[in-house]
PDB file of C-alpha atoms and ligand atoms in Angstrom:
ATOM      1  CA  UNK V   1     -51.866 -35.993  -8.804  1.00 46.00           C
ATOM      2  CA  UNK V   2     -52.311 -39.403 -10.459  1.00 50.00           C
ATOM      3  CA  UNK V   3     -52.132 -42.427  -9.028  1.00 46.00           C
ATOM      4  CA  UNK V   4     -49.022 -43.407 -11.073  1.00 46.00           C
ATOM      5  CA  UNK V   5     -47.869 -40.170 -11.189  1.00 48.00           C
ATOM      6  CA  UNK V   6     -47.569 -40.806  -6.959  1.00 48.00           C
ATOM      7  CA  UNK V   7     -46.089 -44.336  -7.240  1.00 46.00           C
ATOM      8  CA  UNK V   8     -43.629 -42.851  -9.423  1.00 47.00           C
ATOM      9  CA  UNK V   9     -42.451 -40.173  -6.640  1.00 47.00           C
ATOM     10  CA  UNK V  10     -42.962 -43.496  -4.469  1.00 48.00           C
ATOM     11  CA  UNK V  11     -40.437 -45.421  -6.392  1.00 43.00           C
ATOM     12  CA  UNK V  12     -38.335 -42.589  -6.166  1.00 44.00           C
ATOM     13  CA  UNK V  13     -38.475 -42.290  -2.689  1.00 48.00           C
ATOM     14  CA  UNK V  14     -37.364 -45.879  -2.385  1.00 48.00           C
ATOM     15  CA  UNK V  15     -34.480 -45.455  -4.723  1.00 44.00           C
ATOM     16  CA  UNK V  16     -32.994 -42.669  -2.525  1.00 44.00           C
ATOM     17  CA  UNK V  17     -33.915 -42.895   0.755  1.00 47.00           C
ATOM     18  CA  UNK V  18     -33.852 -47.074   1.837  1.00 49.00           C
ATOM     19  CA  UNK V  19     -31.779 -49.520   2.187  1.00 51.00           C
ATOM     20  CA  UNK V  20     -31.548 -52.809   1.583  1.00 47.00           C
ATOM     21  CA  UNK V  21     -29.947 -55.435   3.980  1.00 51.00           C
ATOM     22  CA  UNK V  22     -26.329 -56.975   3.170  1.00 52.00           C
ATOM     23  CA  UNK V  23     -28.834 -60.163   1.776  1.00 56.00           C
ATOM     24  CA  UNK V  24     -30.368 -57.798  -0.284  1.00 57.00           C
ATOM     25  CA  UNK V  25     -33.696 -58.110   1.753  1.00 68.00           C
ATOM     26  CA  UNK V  26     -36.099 -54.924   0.811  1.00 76.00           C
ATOM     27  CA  UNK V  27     -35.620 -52.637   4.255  1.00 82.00           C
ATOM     28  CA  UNK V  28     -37.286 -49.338   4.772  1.00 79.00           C
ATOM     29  CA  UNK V  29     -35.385 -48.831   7.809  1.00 84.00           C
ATOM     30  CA  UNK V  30     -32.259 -47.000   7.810  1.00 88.00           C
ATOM     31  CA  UNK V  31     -29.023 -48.376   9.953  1.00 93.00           C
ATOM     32  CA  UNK V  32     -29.410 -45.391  12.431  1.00 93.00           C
ATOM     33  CA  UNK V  33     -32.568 -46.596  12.731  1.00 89.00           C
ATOM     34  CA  UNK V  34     -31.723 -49.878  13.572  1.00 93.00           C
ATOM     35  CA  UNK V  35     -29.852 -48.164  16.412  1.00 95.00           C
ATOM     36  CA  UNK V  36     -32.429 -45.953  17.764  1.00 92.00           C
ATOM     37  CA  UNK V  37     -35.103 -49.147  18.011  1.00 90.00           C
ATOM     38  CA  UNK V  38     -32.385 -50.592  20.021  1.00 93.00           C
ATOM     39  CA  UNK V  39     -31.727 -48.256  22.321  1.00 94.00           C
ATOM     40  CA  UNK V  40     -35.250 -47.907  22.466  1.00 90.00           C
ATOM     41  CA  UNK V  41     -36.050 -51.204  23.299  1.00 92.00           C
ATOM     42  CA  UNK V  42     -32.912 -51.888  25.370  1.00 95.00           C
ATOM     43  CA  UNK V  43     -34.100 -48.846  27.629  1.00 93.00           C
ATOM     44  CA  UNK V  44     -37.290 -50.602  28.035  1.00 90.00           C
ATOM     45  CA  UNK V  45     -36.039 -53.735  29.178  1.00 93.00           C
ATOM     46  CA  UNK V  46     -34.069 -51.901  31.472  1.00 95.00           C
ATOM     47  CA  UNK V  47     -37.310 -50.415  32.688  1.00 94.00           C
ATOM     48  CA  UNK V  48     -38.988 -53.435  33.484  1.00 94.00           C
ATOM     49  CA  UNK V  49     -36.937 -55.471  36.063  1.00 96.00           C
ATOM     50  CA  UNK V  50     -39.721 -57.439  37.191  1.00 96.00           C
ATOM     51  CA  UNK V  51     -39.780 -59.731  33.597  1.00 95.00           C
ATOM     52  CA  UNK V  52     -35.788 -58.698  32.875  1.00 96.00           C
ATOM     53  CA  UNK V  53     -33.561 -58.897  36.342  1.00 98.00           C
ATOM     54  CA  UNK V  54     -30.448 -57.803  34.880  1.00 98.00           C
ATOM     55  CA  UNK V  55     -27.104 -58.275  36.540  1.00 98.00           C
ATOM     56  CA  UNK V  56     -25.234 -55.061  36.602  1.00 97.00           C
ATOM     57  CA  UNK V  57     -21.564 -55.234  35.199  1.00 96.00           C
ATOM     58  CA  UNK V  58     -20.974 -53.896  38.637  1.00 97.00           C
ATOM     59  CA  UNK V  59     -22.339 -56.998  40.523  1.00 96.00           C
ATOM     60  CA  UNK V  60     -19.714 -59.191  38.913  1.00 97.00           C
ATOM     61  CA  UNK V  61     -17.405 -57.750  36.563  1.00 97.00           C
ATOM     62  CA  UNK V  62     -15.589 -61.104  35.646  1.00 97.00           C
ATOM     63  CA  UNK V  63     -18.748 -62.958  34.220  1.00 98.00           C
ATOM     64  CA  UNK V  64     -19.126 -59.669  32.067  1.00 98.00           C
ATOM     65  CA  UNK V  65     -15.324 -59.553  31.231  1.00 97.00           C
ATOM     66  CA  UNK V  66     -15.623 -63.535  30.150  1.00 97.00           C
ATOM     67  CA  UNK V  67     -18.780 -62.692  28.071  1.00 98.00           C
ATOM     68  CA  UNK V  68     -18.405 -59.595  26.295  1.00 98.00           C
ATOM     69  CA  UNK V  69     -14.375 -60.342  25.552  1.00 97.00           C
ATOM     70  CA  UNK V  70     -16.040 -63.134  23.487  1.00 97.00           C
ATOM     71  CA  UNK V  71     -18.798 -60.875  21.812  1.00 98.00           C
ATOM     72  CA  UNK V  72     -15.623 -58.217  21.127  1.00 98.00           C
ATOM     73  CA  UNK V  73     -13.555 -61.119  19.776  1.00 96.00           C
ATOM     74  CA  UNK V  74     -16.066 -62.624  17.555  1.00 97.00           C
ATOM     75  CA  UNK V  75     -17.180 -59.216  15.988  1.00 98.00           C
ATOM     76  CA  UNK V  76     -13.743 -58.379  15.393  1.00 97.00           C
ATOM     77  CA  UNK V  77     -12.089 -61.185  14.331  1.00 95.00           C
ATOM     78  CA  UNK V  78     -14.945 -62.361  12.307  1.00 93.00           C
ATOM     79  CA  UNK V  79     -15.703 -58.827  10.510  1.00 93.00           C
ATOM     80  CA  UNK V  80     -18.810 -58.294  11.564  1.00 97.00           C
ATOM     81  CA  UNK V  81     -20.858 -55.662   9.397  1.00 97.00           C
ATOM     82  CA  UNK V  82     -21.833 -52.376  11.215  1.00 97.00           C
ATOM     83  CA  UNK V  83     -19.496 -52.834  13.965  1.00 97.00           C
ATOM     84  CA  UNK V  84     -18.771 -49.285  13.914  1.00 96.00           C
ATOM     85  CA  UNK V  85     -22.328 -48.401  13.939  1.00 97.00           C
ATOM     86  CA  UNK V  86     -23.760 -50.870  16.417  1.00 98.00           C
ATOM     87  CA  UNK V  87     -22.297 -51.276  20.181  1.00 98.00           C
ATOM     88  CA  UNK V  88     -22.747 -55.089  19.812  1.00 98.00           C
ATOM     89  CA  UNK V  89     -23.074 -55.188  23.749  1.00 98.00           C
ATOM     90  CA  UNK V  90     -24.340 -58.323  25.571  1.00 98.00           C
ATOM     91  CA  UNK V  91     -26.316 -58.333  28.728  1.00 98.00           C
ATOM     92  CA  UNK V  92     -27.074 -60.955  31.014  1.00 98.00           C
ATOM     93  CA  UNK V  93     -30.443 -61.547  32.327  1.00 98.00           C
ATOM     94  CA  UNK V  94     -30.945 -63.590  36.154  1.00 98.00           C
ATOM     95  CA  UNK V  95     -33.865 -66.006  35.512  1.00 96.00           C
ATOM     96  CA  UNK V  96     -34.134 -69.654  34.604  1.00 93.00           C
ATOM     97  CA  UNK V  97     -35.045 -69.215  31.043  1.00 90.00           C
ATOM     98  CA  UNK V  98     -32.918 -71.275  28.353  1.00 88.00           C
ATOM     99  CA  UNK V  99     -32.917 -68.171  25.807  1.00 90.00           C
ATOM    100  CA  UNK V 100     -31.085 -65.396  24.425  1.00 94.00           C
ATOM    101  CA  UNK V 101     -31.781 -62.429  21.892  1.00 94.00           C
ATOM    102  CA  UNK V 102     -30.834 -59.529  20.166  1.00 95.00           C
ATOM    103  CA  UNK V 103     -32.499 -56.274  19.165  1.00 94.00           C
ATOM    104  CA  UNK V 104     -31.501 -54.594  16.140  1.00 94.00           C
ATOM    105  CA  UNK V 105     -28.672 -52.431  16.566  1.00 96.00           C
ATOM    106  CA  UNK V 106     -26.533 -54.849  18.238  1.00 97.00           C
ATOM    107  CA  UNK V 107     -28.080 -54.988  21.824  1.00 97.00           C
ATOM    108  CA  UNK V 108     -28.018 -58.764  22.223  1.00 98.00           C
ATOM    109  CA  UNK V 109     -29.225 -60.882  25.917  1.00 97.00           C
ATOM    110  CA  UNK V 110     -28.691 -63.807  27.210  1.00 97.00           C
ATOM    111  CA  UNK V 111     -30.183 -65.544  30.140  1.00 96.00           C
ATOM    112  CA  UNK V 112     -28.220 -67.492  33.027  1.00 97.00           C
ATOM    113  CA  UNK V 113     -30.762 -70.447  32.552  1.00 94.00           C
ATOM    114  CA  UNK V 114     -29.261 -70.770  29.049  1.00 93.00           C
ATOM    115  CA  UNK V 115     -25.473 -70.353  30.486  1.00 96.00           C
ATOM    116  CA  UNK V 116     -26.487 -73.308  32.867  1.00 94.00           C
ATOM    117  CA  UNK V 117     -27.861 -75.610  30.024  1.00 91.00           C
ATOM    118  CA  UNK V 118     -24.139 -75.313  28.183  1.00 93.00           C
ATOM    119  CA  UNK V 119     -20.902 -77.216  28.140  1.00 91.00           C
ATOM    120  CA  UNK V 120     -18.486 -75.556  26.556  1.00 94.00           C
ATOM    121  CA  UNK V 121     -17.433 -72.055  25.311  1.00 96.00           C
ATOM    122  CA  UNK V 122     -18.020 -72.783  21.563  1.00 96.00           C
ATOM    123  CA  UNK V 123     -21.924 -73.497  22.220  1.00 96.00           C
ATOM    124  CA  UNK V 124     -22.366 -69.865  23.945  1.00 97.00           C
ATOM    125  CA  UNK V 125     -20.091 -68.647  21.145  1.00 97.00           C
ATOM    126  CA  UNK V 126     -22.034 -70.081  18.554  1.00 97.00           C
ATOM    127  CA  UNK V 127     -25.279 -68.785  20.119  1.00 96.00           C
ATOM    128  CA  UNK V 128     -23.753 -65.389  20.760  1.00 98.00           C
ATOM    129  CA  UNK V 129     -22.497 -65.266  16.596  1.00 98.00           C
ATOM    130  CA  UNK V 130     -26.402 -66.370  15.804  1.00 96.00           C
ATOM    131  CA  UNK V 131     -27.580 -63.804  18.037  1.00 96.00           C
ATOM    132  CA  UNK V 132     -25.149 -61.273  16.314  1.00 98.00           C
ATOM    133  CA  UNK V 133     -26.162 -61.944  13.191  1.00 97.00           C
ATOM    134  CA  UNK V 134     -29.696 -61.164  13.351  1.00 95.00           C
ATOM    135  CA  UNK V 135     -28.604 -57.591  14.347  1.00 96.00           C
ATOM    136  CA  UNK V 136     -26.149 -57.519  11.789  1.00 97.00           C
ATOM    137  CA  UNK V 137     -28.289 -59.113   9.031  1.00 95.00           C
ATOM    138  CA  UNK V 138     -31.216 -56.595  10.206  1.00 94.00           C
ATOM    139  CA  UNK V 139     -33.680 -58.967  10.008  1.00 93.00           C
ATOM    140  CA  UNK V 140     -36.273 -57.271  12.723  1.00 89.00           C
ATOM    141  CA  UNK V 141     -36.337 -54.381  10.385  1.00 86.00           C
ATOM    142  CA  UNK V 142     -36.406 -56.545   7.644  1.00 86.00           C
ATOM    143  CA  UNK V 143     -39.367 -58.294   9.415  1.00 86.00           C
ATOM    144  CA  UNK V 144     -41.043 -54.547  10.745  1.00 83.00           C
ATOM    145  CA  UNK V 145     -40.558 -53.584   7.168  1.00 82.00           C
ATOM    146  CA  UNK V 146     -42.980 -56.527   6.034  1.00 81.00           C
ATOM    147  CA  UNK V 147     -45.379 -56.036   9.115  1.00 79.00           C
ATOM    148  CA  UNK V 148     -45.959 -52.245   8.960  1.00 76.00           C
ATOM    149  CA  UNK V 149     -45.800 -51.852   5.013  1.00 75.00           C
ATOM    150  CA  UNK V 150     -46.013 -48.845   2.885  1.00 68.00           C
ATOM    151  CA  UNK V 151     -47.382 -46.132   5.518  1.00 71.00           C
ATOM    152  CA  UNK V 152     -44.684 -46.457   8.090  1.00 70.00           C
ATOM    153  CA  UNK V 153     -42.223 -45.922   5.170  1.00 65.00           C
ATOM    154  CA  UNK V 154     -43.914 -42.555   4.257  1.00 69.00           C
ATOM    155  CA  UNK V 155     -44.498 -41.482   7.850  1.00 74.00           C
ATOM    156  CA  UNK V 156     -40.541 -42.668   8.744  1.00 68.00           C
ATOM    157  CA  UNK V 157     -39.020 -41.138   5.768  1.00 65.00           C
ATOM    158  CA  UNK V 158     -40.927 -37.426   6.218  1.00 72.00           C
ATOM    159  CA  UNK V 159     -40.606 -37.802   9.973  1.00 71.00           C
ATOM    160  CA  UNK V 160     -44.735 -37.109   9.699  1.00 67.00           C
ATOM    161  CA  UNK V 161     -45.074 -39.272  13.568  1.00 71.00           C
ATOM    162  CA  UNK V 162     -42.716 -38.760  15.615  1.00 69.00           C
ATOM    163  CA  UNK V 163     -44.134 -41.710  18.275  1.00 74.00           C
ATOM    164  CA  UNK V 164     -43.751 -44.373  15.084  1.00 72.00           C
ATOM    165  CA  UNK V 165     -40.213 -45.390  16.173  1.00 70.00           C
ATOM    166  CA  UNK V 166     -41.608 -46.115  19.439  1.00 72.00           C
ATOM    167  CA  UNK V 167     -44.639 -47.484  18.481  1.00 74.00           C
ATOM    168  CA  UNK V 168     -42.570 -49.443  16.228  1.00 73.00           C
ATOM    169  CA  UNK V 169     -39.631 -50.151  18.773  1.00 72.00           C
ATOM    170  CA  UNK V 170     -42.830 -51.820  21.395  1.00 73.00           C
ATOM    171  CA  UNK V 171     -43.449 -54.460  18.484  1.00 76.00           C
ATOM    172  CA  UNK V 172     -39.997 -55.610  18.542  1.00 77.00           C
ATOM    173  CA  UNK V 173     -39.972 -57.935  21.928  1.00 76.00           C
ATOM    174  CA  UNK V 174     -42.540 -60.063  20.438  1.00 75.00           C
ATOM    175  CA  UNK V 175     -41.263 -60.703  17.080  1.00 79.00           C
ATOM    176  CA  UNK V 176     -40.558 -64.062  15.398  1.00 81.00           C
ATOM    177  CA  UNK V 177     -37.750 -64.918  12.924  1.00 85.00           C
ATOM    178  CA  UNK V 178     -39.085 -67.269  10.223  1.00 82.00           C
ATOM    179  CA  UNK V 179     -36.912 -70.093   8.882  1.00 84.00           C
ATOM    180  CA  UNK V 180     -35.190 -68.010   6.490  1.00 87.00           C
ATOM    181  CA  UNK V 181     -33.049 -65.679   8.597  1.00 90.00           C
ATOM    182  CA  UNK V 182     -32.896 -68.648  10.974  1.00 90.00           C
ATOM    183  CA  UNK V 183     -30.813 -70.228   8.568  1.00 91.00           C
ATOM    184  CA  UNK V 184     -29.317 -66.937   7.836  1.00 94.00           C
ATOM    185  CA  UNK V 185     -27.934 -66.538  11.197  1.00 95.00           C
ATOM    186  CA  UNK V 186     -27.019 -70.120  11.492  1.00 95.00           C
ATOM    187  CA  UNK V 187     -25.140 -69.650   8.889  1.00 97.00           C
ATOM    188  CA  UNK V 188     -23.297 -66.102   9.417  1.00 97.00           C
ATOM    189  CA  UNK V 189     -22.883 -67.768  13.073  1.00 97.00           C
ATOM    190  CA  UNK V 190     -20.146 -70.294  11.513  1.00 98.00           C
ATOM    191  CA  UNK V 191     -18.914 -67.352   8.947  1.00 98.00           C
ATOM    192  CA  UNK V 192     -17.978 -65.211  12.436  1.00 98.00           C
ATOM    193  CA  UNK V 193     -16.423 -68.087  14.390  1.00 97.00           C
ATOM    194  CA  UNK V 194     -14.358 -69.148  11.683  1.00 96.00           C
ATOM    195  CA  UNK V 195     -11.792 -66.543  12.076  1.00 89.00           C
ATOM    196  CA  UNK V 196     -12.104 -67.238  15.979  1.00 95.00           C
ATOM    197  CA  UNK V 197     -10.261 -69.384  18.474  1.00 93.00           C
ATOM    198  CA  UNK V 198     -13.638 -70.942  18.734  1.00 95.00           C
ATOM    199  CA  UNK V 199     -15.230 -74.036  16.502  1.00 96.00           C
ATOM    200  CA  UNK V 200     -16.622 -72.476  13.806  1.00 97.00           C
ATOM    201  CA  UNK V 201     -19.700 -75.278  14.313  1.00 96.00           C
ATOM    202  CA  UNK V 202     -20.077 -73.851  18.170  1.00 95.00           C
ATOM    203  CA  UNK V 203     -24.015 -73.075  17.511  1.00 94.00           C
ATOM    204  CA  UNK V 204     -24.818 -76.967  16.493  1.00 93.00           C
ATOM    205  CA  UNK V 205     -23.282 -78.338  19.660  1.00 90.00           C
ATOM    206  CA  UNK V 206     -25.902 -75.810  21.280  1.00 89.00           C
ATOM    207  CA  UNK V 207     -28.644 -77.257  19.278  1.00 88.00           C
ATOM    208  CA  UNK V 208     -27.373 -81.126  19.635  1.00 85.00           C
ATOM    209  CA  UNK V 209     -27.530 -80.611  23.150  1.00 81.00           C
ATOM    210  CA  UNK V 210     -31.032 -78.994  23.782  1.00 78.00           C
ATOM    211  CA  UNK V 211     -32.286 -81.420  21.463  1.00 76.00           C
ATOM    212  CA  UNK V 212     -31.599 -83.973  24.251  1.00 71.00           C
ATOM    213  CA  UNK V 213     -33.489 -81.597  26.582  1.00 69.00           C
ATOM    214  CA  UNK V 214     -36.600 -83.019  28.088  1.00 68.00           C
ATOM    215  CA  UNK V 215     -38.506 -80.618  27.876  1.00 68.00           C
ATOM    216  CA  UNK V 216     -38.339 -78.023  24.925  1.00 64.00           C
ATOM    217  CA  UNK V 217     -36.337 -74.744  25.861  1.00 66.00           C
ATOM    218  CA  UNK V 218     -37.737 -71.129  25.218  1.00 65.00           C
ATOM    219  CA  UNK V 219     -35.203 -70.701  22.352  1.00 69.00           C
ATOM    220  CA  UNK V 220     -36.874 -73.133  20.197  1.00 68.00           C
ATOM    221  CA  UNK V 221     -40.334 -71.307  20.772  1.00 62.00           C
ATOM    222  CA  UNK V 222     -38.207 -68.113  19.593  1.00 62.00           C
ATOM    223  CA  UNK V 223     -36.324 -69.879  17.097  1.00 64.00           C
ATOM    224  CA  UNK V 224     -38.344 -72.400  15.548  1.00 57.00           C
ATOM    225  CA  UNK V 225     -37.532 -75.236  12.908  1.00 59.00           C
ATOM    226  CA  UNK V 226     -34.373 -76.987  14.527  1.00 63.00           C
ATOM    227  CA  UNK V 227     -34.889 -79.291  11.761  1.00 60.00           C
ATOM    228  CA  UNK V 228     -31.210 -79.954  10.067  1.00 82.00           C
ATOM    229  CA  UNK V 229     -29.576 -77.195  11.466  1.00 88.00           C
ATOM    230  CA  UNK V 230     -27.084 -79.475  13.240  1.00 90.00           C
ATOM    231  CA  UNK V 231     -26.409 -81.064   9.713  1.00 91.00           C
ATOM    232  CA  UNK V 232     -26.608 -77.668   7.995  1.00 93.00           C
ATOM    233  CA  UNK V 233     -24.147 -75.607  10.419  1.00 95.00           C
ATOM    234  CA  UNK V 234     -21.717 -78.602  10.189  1.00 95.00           C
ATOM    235  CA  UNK V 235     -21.885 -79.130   6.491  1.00 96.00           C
ATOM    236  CA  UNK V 236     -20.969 -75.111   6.179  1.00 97.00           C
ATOM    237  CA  UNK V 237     -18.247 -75.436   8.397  1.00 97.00           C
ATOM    238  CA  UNK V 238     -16.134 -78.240   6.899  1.00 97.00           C
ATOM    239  CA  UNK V 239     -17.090 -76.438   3.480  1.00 97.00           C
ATOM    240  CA  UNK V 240     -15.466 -73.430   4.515  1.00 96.00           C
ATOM    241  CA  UNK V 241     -12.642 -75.348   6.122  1.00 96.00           C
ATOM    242  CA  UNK V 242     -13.382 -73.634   9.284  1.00 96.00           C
ATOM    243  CA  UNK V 243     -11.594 -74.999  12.697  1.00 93.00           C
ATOM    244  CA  UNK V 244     -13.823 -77.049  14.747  1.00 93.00           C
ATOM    245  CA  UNK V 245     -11.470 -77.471  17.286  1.00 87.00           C
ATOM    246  CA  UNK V 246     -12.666 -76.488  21.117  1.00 80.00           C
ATOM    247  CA  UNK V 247     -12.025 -74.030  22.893  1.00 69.00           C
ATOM    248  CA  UNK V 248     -10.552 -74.493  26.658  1.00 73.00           C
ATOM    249  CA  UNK V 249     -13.579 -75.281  28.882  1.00 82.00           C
ATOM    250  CA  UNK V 250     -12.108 -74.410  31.919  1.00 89.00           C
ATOM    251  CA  UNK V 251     -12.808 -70.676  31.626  1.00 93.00           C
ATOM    252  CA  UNK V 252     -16.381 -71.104  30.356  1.00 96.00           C
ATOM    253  CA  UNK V 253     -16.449 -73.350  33.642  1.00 95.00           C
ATOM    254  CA  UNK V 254     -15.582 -70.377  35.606  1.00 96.00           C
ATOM    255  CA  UNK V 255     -17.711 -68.279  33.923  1.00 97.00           C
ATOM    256  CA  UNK V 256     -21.018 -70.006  34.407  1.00 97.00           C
ATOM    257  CA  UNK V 257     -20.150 -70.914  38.163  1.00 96.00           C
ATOM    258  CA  UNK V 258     -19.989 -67.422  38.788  1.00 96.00           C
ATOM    259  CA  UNK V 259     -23.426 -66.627  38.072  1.00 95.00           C
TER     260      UNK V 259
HETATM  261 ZN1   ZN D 301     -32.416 -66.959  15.711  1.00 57.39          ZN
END
C-alpha cells in the first residue's frame, strides 16, 4: 500500500474509533479506557503499602463518610461528566505528605499531611473538585496520548499488545500536568462547587494558604505554576456569580482530628 493510501485508512481510524476530551483535546484513549488505567493503577497502589499506607474505610468509617459525602455531593450537584462511567471514589493515604491526586477514571487520593495543612471544608473541597476534574477532563490520557504517539494508537485500537494498557497504566504515577489543564482544573474546580454548599473559590484558599507555607508542599512539585491562580479562581467565581460563602468548619474540624 502507499504511504498516503495508509494515512488515509489512518485518518479513518481516527474518525471512528477516538475520542476527543469534553475540551476538545485530541485523545486516543477511549472512556473505558480511562477506567481500566484506573483500576489498574489504583490496584497497584493498593499493592504497594510500603510508599501508599492506606486507611481502610473499615479503620474509621466517619473520616470516609465526611470525605466521600463531599466527593458524592460535588459530582452530583455540580454535574460532573462521566459520573456514570467513573466511580469518582476518594482514598485516603496515612503519611505526612501535603498532596493529593487522581488517576483517570475517577480514582482520586488524598494524603492526611494535606488534611492537616487545611482550615476549612471549602479548601479540601476545592482541592477534591481540582482533583476531579483532571479525571473528568481526561487529561492523563490526554497527556499518554501525546507521550506514546501514533503506535500505541494502532496497537490499542487492534488490541495487537495486550500488556500496553499496563505498560501504559505504570507511566501514569509519574506524570505531570502542564499549566494548561492546571488551569483547566482550576477552573472546572469553581464550575463544580458552584452548585455546592461550598465556596465556589474553595481551591484558592488552598493555594493562599500553602503559599504561606515555609517550605514548598509536594502539590506544587505535582502541580506546578501557582502563579495567579488565587487571582484566576477568584476572578471566575465572582464572574459566574458563584457563592463564596463557607461552609461550617466544625465538621471539617472533626474530620481531620479523626485521622
Ligand atoms: Zn492539578
Amino acid at each position: 500500500m502507499r504511504p498516503t493510501t495508509l494515512l488515509y485508512i489512518a485518518c479513518l481510524v481516527l474518525v471512528f474509533f477516538t475520542s476527543c476530551s469534553k475540551d476538545g483535546d485530541f485523545n486516543v484513549f477511549s472512556v473505558q479506557q480511562d477506567l481500566e488505567l484506573g483500576q489498574q493503577t489504583d490496584a497497584e497502589i493498593r499493592s504497594q503499602p510500603d510508599e501508599y499506607p492506606i486507611i481502610e474505610r473499615a479503620d474509621n468509617p466517619a473520616a470516609y463518610d465526611y470525605l466521600q459525602g463531599m466527593v458524592d455531593d460535588i459530582v452530583r450537584e455540580g454535574q460532573v461528566p462521566y459520573a456514570d462511567v467513573f466511580p469518582y471514589q476518594v482514598t485516603l493515604i496515612d503519611r505526612d505528605v501535603e498532596n493529593a491526586f487522581a488517576t483517570p477514571g475517577g480514582f482520586l487520593y488524598v494524603y492526611t499531611g494535606l488534611i492537616e495543612t487545611l482550615t476549612s471544608g471549602d479548601q479540601l473541597a476545592g482541592v477534591l473538585g481540582h482533583e476531579i476534574a483532571h479525571a473528568a477532563e481526561r487529561h492523563s490520557t490526554d497527556q499518554l496520548t501525546q507521550q506514546f504517539g501514533f503506535s500505541t494508537l494502532v496497537s490499542l485500537l487492534t488490541g495487537g499488545d495486550p500488556g500496553l494498557l499496563s505498560e501504559v497504566a505504570g507511566s501514569l504515577l509519574s506524570l505531570r500536568f502542564g499549566r494548561a489543564d492546571e488551569s483547566e482544573a482550576d477552573a472546572r474546580s469553581v464550575d463544580y462547587l458552584c452548585n455546592t454548599r461550598y465556596a465556589a473559590n474553595g481551591a484558592a484558599g488552598f493555594f493562599e494558604m500553602i503559599q504561606d507555607s515555609p517550605q514548598p508542599p509536594a502539590f506544587l512539585s505535582s502541580h506546578p505554576n501557582p502563579g495567579d491562580r488565587v487571582a484566576e479562581i477568584n476572578a471566575r467565581a465572582e464572574e459566574k456569580n458563584c457563592s463564596t460563602e463557607t461552609d461550617d468548619r466544625v465538621a471539617f474540624r472533626d474530620f481531620r482530628d479523626s485521622l
